[in-house]
JSON list of C-alpha atoms in Angstrom, two decimals:
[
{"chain": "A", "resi": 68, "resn": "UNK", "atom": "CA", "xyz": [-0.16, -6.94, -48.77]},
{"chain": "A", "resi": 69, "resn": "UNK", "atom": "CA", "xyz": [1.94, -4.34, -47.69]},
{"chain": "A", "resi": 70, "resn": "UNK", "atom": "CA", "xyz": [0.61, -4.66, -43.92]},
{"chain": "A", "resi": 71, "resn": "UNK", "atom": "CA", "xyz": [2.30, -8.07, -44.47]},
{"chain": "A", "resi": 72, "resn": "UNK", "atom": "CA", "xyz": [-1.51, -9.17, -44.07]},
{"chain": "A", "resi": 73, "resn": "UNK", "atom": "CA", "xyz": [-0.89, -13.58, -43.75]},
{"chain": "A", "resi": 74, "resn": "UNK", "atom": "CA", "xyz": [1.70, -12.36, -40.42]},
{"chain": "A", "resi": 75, "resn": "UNK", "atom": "CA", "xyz": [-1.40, -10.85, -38.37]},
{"chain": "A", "resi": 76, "resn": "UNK", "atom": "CA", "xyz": [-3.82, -13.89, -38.59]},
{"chain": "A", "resi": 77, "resn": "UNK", "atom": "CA", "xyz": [-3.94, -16.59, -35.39]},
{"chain": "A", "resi": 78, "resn": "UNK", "atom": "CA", "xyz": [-5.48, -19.54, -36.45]},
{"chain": "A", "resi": 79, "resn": "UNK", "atom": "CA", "xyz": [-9.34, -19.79, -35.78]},
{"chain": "A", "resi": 80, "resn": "UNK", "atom": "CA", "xyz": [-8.97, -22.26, -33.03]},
{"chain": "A", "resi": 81, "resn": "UNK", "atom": "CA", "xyz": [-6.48, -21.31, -31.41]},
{"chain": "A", "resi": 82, "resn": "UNK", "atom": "CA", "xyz": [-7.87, -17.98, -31.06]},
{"chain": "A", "resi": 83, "resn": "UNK", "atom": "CA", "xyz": [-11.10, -19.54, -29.70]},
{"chain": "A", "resi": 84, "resn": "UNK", "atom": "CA", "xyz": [-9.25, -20.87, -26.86]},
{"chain": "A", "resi": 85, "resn": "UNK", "atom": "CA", "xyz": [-7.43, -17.72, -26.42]},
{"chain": "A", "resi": 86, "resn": "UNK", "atom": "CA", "xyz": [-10.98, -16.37, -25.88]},
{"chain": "A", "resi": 87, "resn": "UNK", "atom": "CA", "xyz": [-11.97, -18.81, -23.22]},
{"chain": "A", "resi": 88, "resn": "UNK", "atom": "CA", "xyz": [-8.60, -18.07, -21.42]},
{"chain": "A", "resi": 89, "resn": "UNK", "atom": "CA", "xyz": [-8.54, -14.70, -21.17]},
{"chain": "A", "resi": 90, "resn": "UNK", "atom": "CA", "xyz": [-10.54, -11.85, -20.29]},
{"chain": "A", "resi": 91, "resn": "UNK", "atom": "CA", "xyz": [-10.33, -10.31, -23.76]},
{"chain": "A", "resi": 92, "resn": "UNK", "atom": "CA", "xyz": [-12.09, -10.01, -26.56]},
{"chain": "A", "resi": 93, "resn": "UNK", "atom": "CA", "xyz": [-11.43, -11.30, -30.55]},
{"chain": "A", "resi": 94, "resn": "UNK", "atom": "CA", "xyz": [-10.75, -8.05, -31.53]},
{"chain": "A", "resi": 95, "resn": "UNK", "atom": "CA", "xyz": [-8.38, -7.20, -28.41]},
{"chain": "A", "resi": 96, "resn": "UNK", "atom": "CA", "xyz": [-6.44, -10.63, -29.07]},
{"chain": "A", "resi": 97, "resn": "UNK", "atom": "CA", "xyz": [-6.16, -9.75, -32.57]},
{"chain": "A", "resi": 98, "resn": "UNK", "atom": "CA", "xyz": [-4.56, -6.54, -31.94]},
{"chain": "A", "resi": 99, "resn": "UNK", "atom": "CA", "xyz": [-2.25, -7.51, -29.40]},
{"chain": "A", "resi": 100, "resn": "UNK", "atom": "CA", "xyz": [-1.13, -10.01, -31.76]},
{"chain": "A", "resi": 101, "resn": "UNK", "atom": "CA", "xyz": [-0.41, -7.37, -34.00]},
{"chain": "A", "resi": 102, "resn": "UNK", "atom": "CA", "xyz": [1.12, -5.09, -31.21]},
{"chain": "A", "resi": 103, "resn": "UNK", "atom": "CA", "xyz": [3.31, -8.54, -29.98]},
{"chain": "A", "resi": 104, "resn": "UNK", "atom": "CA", "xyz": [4.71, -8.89, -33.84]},
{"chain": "A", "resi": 105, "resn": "UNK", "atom": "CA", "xyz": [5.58, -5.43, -34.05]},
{"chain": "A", "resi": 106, "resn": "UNK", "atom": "CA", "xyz": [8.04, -5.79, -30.85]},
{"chain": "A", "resi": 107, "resn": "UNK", "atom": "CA", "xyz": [10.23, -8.42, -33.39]},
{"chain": "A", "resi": 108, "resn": "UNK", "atom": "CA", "xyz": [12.24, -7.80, -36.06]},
{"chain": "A", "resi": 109, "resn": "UNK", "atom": "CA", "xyz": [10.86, -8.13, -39.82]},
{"chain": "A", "resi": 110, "resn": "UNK", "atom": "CA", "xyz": [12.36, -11.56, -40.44]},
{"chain": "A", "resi": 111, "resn": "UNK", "atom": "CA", "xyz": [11.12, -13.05, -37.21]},
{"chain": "A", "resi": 112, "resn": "UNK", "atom": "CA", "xyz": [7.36, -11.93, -37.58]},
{"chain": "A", "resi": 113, "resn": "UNK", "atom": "CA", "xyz": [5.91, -14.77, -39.04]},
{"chain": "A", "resi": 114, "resn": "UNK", "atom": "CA", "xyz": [7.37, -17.13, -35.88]},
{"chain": "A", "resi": 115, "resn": "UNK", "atom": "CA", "xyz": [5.71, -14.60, -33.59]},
{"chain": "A", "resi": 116, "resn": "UNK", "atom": "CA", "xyz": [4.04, -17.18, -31.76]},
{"chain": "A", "resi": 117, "resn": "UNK", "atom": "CA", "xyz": [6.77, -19.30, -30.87]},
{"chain": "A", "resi": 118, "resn": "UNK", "atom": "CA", "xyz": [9.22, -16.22, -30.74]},
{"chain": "A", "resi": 119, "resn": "UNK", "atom": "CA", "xyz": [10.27, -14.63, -27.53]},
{"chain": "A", "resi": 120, "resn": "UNK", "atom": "CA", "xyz": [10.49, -11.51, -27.18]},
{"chain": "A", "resi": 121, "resn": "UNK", "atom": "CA", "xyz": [13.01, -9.56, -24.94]},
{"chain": "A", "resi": 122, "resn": "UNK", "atom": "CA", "xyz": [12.15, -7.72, -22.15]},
{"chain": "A", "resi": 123, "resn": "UNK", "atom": "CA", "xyz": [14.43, -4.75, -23.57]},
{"chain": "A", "resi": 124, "resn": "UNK", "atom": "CA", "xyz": [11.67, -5.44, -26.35]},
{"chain": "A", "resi": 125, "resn": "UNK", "atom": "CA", "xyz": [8.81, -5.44, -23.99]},
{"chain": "A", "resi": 126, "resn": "UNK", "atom": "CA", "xyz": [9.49, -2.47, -21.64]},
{"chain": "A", "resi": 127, "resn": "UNK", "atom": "CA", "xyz": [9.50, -0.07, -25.31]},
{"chain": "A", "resi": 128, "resn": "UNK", "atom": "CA", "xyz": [5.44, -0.60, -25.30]},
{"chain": "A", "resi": 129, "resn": "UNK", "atom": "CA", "xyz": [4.40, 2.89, -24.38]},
{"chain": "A", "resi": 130, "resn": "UNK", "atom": "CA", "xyz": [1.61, 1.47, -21.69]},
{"chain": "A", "resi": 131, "resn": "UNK", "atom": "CA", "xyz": [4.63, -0.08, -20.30]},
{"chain": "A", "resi": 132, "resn": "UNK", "atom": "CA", "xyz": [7.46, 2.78, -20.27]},
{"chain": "A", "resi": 133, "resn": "UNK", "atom": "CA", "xyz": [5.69, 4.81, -17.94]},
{"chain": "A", "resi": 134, "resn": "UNK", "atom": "CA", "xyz": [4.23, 1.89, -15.47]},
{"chain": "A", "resi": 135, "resn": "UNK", "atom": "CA", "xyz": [6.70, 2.12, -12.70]},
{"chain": "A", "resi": 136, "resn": "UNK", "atom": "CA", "xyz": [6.40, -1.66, -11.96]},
{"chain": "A", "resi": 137, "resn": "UNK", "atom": "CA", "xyz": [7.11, -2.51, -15.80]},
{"chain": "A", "resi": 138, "resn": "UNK", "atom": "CA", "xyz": [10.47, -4.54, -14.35]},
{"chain": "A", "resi": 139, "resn": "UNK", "atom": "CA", "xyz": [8.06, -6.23, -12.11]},
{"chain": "A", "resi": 140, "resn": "UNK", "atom": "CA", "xyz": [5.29, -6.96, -14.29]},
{"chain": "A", "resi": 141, "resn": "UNK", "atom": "CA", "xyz": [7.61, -8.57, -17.01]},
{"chain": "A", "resi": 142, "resn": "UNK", "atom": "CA", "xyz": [9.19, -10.87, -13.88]},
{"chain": "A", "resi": 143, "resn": "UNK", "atom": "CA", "xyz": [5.66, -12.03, -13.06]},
{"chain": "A", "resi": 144, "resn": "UNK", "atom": "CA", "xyz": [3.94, -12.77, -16.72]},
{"chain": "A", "resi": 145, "resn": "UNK", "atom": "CA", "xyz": [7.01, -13.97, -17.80]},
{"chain": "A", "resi": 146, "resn": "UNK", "atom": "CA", "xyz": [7.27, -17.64, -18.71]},
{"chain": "A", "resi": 147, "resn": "UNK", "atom": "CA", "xyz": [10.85, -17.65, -19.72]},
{"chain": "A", "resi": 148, "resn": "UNK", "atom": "CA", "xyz": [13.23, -20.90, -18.19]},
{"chain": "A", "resi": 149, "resn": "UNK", "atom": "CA", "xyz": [16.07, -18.67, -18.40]},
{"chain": "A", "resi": 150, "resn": "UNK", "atom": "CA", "xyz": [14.73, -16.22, -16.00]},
{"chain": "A", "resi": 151, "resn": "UNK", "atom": "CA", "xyz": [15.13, -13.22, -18.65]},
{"chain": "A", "resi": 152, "resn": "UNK", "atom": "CA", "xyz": [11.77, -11.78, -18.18]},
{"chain": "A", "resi": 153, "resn": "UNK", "atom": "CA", "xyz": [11.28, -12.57, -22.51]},
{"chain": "A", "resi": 154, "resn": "UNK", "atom": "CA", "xyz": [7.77, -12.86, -23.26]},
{"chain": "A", "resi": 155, "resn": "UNK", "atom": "CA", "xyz": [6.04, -15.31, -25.23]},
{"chain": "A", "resi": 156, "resn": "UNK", "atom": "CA", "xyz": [2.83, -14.40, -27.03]},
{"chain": "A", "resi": 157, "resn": "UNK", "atom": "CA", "xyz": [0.65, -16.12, -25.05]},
{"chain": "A", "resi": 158, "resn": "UNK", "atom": "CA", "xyz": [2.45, -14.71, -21.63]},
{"chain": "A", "resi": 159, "resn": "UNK", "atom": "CA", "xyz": [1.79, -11.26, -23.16]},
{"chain": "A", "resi": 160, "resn": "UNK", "atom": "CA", "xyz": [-1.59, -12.40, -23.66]},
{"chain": "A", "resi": 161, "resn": "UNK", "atom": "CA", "xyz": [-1.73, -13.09, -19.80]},
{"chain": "A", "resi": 162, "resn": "UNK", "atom": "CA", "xyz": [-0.31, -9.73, -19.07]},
{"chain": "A", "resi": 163, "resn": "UNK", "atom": "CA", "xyz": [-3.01, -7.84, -21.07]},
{"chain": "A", "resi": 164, "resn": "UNK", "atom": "CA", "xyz": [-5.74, -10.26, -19.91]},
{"chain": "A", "resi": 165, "resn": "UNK", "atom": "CA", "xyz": [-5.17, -8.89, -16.33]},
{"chain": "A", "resi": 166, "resn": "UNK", "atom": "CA", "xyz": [-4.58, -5.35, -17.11]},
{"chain": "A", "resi": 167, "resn": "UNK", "atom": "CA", "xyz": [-7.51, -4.90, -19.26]},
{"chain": "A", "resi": 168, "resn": "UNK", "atom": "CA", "xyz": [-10.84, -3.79, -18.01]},
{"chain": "A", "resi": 169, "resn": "UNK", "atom": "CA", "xyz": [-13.07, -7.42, -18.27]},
{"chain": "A", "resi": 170, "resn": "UNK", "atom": "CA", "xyz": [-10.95, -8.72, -15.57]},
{"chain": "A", "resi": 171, "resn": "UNK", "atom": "CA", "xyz": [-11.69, -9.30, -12.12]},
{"chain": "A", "resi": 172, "resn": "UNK", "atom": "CA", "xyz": [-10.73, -7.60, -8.93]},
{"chain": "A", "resi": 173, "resn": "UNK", "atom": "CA", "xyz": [-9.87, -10.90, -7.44]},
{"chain": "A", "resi": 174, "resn": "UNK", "atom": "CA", "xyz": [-7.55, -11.13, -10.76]},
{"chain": "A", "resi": 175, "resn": "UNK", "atom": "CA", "xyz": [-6.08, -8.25, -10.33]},
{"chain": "A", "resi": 176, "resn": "UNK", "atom": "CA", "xyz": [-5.24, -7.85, -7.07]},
{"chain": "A", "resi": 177, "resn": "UNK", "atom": "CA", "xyz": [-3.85, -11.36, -6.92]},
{"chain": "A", "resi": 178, "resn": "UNK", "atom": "CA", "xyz": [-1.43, -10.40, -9.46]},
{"chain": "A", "resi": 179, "resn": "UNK", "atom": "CA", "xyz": [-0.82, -7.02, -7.96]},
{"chain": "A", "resi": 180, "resn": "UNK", "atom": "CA", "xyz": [0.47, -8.40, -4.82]},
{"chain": "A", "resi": 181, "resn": "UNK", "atom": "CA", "xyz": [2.51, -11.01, -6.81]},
{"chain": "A", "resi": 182, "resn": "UNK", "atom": "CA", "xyz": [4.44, -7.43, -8.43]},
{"chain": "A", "resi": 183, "resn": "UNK", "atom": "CA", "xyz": [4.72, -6.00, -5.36]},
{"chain": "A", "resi": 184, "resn": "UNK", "atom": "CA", "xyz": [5.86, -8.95, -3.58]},
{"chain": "A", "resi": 185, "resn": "UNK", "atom": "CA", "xyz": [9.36, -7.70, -4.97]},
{"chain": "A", "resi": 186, "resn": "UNK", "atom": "CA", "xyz": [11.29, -10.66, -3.56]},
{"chain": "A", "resi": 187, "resn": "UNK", "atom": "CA", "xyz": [8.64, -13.52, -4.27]},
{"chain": "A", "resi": 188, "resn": "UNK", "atom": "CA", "xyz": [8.73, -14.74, -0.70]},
{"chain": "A", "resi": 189, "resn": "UNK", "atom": "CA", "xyz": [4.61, -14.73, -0.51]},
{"chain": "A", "resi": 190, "resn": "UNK", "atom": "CA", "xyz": [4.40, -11.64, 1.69]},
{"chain": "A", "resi": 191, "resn": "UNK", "atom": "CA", "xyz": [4.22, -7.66, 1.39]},
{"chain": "A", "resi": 192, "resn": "UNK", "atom": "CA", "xyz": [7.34, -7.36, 4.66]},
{"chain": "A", "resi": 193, "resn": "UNK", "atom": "CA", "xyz": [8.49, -4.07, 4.94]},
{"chain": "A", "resi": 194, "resn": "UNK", "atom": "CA", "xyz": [11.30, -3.95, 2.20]},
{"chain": "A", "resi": 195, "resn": "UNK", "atom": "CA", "xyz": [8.79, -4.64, -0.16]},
{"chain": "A", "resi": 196, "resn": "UNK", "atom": "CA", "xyz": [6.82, -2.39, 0.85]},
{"chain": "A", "resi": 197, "resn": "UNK", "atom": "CA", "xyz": [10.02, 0.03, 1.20]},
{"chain": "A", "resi": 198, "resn": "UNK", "atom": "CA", "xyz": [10.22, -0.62, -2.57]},
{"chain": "A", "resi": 199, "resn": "UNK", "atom": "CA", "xyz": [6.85, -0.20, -3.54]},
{"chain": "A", "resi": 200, "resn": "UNK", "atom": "CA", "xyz": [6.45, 3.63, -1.96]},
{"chain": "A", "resi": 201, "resn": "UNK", "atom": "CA", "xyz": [9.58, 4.13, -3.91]},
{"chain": "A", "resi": 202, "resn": "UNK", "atom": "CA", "xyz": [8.37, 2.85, -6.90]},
{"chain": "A", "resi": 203, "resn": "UNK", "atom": "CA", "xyz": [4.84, 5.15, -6.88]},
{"chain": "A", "resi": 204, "resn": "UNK", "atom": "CA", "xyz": [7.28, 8.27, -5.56]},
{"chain": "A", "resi": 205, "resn": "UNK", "atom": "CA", "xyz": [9.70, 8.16, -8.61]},
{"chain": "A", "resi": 206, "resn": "UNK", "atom": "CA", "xyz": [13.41, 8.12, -7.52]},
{"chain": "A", "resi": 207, "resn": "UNK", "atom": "CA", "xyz": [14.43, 11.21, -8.49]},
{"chain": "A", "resi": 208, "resn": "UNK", "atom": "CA", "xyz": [16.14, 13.13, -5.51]},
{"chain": "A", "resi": 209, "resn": "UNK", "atom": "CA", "xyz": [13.45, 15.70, -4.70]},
{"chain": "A", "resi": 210, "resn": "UNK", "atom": "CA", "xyz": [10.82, 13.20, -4.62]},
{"chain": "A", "resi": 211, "resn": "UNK", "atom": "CA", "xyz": [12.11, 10.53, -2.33]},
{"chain": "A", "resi": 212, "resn": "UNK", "atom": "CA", "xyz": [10.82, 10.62, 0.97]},
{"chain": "A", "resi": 213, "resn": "UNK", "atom": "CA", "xyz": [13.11, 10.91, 3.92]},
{"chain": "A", "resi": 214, "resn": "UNK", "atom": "CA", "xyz": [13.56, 7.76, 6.35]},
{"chain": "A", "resi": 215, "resn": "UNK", "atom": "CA", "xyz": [11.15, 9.31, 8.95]},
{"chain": "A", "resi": 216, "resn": "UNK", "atom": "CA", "xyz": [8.45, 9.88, 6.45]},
{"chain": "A", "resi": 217, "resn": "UNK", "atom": "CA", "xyz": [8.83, 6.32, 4.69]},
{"chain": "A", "resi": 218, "resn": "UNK", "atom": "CA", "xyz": [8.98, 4.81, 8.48]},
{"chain": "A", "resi": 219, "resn": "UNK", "atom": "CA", "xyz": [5.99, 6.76, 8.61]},
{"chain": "A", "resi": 220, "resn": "UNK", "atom": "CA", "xyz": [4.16, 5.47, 5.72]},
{"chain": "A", "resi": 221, "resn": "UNK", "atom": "CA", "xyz": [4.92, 2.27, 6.33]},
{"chain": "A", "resi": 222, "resn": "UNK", "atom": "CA", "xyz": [3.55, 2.00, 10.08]},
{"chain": "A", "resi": 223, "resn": "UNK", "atom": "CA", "xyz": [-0.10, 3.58, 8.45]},
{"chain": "A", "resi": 224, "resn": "UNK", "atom": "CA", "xyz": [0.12, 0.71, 5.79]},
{"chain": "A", "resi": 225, "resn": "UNK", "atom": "CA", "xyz": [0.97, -1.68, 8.28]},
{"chain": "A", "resi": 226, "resn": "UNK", "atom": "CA", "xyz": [-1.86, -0.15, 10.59]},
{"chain": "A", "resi": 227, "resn": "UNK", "atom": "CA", "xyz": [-4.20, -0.16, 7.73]},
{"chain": "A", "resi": 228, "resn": "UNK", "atom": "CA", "xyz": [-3.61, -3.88, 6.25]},
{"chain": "A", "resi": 229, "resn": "UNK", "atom": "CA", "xyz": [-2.22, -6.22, 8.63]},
{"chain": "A", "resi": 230, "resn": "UNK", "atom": "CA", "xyz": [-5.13, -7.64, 10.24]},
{"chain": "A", "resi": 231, "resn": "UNK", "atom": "CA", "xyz": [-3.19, -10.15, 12.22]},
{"chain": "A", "resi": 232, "resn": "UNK", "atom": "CA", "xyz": [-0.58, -8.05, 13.39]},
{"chain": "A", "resi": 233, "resn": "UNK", "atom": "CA", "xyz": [2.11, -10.07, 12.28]},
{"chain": "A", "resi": 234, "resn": "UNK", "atom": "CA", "xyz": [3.99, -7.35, 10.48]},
{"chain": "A", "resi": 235, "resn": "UNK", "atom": "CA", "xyz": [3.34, -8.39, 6.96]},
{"chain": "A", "resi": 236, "resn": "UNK", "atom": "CA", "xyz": [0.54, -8.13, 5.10]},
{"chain": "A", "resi": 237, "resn": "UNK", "atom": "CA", "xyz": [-0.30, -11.26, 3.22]},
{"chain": "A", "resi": 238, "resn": "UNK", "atom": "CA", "xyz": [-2.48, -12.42, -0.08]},
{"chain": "A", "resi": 239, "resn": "UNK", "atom": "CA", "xyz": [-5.59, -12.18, 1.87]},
{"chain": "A", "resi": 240, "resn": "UNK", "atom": "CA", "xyz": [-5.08, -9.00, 3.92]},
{"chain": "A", "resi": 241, "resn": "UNK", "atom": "CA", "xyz": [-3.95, -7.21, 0.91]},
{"chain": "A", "resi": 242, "resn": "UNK", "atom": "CA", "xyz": [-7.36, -8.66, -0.85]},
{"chain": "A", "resi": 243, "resn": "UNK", "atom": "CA", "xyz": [-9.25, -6.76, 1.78]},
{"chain": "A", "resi": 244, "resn": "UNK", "atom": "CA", "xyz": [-7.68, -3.58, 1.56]},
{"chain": "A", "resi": 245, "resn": "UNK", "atom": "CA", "xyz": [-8.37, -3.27, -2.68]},
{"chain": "A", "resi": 246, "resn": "UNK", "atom": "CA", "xyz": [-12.13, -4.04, -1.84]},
{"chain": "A", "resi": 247, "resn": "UNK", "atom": "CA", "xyz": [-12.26, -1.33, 0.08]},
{"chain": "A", "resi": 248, "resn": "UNK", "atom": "CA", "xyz": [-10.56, 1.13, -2.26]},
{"chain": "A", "resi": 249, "resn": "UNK", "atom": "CA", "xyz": [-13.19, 1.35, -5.51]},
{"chain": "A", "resi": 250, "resn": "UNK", "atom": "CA", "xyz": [-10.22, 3.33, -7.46]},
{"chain": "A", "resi": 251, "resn": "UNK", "atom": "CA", "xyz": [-7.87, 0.16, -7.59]},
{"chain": "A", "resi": 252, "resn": "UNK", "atom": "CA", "xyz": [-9.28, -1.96, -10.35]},
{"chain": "A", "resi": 253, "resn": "UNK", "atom": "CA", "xyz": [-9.18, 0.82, -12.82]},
{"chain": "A", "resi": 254, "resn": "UNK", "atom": "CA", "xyz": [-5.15, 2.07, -11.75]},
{"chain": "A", "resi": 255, "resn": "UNK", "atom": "CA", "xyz": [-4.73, -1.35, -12.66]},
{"chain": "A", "resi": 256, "resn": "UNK", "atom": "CA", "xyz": [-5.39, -1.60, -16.11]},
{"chain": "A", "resi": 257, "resn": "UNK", "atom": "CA", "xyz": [-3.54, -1.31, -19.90]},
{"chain": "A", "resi": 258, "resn": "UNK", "atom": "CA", "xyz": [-5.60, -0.18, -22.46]},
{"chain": "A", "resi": 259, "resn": "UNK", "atom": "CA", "xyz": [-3.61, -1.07, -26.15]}
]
């Protein structure tokens, strides 16, 4: 068929245990199947589940190009040895399993603190945290705070998260801070 119909079916059991992995549904694996194949070229479509795709690839999905974590996200989900952020299928899978709305806040926030852990050391310490305001406040010139006001925002984060005082906010403290803010879970999400 001209939709190049055989290329867009995953075979039955495979997507059965794609279903009992992840937080979506048959339909929602289907069509990010179909979203995943689209991100290689013609020739390579049929491979797509033992093709990587680039992150170049990746970061051209419109849920991602305006996520200002998208370099992030691709770091975390990715699989790849090479430490090229590429995506397999099934790490894409991952991706959109936590982003979509059957997830968990546990899930979520687990992997939120993992993207904004921005140098993988376990902990939220300032710099990350440095990083993340910049990230949410765009870089552009007119919209980056000055050092007092980042110092600022960075003491009420502190002040707000780190339970033990320690100067970091860890995996736990940051868990305690989303359950108390009902609007996370649903920032947190890609809808394909």
């Amino acid at each position: 068929g001209a939709m190049g119909g055989s290329a867009s079916l995953i075979p039955r059991d495979l997507l059965g245990e794609y279903q009992e992995l992840t937080f979506l549904s048959k339909q929602e694996i289907l069509l990010a199947y179909k979203r995943f194949s689209e991100l290689l070229p013609k020739e390579e479509r049929e491979n797509a589940f033992s093709t990587r795709v680039p992150k170049s690839q990746i970061l051209t999905l419109p849920e991602l190009r305006a996520n200002p974590f998208q370099h992030r996200i691709c770091h975390v989900f990715s699989t790849s040895e090479s430490g090229d952020d590429s995506m397999s299928f099934e790490d894409f899978l991952d991706m959109l399993s936590v982003f979509s709305d059957s997830a968990t806040s546990d899930i979520k926030s687990h992997y939120a603190f993992r993207i904004f852990d921005f140098d993988n050391d376990g902990i939220l310490d300032r710099k990350d945290l440095e990083k993340l305001v910049n990230c949410l406040t765009g870089q552009g010139e007119e919209s980056q705070l000055s050092s007092a006001e980042m110092e600022q925002l960075i003491q009420n984060i502190l002040e707000e998260s780190d339970i033990d005082k320690d100067g970091t906010i860890n995996l736990s403290e940051f868990q305690h801070v989303v359950s108390r803010s009902p609007d996370f879970a649903s920032s947190f999400k890609i809808v394909l």
